[in-house]
PDB file of C-alpha atoms in Angstrom:
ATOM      1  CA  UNK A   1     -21.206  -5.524  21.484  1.00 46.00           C
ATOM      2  CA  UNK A   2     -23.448  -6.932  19.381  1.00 48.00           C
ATOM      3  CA  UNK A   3     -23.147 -11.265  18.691  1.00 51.00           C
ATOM      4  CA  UNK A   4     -22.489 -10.992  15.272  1.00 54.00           C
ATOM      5  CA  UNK A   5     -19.289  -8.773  15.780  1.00 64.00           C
ATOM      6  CA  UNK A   6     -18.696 -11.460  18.634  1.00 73.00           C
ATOM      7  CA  UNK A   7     -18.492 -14.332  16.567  1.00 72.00           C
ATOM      8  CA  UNK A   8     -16.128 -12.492  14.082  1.00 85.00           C
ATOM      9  CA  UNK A   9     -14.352 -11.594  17.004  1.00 89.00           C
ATOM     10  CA  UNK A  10     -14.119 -14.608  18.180  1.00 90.00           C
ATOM     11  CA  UNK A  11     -13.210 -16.519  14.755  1.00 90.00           C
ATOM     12  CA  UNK A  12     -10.498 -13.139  14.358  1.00 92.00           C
ATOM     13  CA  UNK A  13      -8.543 -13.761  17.481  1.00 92.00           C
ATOM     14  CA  UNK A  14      -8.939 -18.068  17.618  1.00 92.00           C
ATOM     15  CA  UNK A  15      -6.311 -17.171  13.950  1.00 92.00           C
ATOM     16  CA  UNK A  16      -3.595 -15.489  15.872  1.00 93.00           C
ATOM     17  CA  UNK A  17      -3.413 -18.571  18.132  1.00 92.00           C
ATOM     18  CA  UNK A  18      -0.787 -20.867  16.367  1.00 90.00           C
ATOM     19  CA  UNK A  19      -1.346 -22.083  12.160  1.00 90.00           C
ATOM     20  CA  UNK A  20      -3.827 -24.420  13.910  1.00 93.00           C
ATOM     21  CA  UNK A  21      -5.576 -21.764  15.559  1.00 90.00           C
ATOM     22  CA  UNK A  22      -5.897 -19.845  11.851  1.00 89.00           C
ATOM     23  CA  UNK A  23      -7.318 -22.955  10.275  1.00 90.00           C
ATOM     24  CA  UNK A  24      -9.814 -23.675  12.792  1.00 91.00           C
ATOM     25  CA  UNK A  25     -10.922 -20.226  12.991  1.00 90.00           C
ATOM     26  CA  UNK A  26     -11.250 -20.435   8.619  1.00 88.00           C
ATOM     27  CA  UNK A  27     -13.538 -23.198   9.849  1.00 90.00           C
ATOM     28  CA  UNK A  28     -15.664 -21.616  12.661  1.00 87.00           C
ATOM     29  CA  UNK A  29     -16.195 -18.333  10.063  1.00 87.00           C
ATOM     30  CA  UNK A  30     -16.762 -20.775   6.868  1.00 84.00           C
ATOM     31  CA  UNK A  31     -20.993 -20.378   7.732  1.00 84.00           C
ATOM     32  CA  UNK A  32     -20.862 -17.197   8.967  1.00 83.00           C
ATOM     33  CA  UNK A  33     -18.045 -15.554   6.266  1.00 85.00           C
ATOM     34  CA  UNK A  34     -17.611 -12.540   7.921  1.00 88.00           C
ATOM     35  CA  UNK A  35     -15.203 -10.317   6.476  1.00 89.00           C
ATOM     36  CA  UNK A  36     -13.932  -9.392   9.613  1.00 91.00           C
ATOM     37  CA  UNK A  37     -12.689 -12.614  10.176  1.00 90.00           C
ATOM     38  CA  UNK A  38     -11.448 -13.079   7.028  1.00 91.00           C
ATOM     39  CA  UNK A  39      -9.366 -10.024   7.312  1.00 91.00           C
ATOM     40  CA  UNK A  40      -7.781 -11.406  10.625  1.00 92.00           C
ATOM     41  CA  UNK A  41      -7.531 -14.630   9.491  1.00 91.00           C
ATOM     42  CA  UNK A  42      -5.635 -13.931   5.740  1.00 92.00           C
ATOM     43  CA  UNK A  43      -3.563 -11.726   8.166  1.00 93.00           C
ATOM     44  CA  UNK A  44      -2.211 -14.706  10.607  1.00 93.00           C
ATOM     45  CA  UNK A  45      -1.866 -16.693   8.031  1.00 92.00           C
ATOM     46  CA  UNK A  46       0.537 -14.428   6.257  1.00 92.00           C
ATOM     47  CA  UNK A  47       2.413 -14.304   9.381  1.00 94.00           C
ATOM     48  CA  UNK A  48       2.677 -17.790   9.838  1.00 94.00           C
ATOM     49  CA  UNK A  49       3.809 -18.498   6.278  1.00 92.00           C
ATOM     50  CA  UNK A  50       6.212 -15.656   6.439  1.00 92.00           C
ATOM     51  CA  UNK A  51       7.398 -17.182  10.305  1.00 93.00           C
ATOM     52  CA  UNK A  52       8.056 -20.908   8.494  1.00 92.00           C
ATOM     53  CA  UNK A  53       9.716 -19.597   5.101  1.00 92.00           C
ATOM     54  CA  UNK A  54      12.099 -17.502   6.820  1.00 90.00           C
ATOM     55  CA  UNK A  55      12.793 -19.371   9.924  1.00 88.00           C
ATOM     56  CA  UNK A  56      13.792 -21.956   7.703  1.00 88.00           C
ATOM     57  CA  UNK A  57      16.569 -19.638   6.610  1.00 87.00           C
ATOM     58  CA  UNK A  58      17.553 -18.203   9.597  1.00 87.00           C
ATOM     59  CA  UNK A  59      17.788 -21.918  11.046  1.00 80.00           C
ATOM     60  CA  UNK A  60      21.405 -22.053   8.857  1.00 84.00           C
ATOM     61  CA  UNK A  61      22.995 -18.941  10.365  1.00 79.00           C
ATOM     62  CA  UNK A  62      24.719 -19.969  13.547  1.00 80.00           C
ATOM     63  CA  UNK A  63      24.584 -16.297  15.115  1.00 84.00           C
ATOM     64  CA  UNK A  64      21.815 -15.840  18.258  1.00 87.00           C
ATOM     65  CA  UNK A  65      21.570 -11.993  16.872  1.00 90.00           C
ATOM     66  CA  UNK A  66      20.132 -12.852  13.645  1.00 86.00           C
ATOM     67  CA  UNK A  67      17.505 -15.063  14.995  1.00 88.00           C
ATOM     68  CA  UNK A  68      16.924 -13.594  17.968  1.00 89.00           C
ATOM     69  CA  UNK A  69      16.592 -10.090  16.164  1.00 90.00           C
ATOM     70  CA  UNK A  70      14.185 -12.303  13.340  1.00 90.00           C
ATOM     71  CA  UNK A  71      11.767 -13.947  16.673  1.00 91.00           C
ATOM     72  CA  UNK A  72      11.537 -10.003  17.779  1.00 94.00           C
ATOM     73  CA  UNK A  73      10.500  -8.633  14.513  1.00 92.00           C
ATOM     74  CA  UNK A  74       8.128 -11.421  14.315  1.00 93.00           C
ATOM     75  CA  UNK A  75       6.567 -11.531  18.087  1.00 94.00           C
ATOM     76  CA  UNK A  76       6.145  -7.744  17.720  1.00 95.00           C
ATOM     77  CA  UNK A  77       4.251  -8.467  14.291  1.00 94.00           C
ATOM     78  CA  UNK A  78       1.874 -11.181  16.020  1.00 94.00           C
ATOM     79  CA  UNK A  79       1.453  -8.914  18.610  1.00 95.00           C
ATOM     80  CA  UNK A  80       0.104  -6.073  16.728  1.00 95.00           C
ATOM     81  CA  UNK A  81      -2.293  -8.132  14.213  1.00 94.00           C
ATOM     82  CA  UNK A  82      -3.707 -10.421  17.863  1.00 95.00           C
ATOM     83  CA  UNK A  83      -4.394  -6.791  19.551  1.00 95.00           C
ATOM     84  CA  UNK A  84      -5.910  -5.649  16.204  1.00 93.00           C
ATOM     85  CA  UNK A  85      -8.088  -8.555  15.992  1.00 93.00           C
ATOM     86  CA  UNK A  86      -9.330  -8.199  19.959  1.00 93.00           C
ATOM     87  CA  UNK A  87      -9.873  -4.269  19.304  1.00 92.00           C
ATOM     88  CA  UNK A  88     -12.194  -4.658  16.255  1.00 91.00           C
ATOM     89  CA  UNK A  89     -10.037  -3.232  14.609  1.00 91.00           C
ATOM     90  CA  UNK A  90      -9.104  -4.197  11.032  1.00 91.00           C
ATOM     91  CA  UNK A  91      -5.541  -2.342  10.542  1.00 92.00           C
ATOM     92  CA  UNK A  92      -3.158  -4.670   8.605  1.00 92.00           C
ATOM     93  CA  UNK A  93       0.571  -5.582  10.054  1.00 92.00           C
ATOM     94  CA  UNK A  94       3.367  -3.018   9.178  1.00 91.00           C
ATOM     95  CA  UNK A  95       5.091  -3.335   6.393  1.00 90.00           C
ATOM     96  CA  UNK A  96       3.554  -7.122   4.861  1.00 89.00           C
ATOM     97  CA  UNK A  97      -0.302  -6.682   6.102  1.00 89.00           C
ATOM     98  CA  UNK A  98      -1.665  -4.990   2.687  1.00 91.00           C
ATOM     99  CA  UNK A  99       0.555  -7.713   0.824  1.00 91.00           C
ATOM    100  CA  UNK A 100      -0.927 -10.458   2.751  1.00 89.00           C
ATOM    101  CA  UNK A 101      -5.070  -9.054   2.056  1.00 88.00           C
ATOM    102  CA  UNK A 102      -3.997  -9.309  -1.780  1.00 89.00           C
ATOM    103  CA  UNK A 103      -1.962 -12.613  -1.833  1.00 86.00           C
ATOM    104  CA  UNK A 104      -4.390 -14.618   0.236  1.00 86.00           C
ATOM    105  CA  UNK A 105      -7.507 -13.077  -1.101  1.00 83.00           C
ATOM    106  CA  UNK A 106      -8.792 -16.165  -1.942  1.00 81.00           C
ATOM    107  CA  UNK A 107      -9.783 -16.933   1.716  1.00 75.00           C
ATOM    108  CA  UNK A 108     -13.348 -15.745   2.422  1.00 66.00           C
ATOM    109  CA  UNK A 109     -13.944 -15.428  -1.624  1.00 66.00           C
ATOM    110  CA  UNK A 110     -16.943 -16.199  -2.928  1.00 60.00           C
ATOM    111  CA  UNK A 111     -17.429 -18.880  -4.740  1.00 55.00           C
TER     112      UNK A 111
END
């Protein structure tokens, strides 16, 4: 593996880590701007937006099946974006990954 796919790589899978993980990574790839990166990195932070909007939500229902049946959907949706990201792979999340490339294509634009 070349270093240049290593540093996107690197950048790409620092995102998944927690919303801190996905801005420091925006900041390791700001020189670089590897698109890779940027792919993985507009990706986590769709998930994380989409985690706090809706757990905010599900946070009033006093059921464990709702929310436990929301963490699932949303560990399984982390889970396929981190492997993505340490595959070099750039295949979006099911169902909100394509959404997420167009509403946060403003990270990795440039200027």
């Amino acid at each position: 593996m070349n270093t240049e796919n290593n540093k996107g790589k690197k950048a790409a899978t620092v995102a998944y880590l927690t919303i801190f993980g996905t801005i420091i990574a925006f900041f390791i790839n700001f020189d670089d701007r590897d698109e890779f990166a940027y792919f993985h990195i507009r990706q986590a932070l769709g998930l994380f937006a989409t985690f706090f909007l809706i757990s905010f939500f599900i946070g009033y229902f006093d059921s464990i099946m709702i929310s436990g049946a929301f963490y699932v959907f949303f560990i399984i949706l982390w889970f396929y974006g981190f492997m993505s990201a340490l595959n070099n792979s750039k295949t979006p999340v099911p169902l909100l990954g394509e959404y997420y490339q167009k509403l946060f294509k403003m990270v990795g634009e440039e200027q």
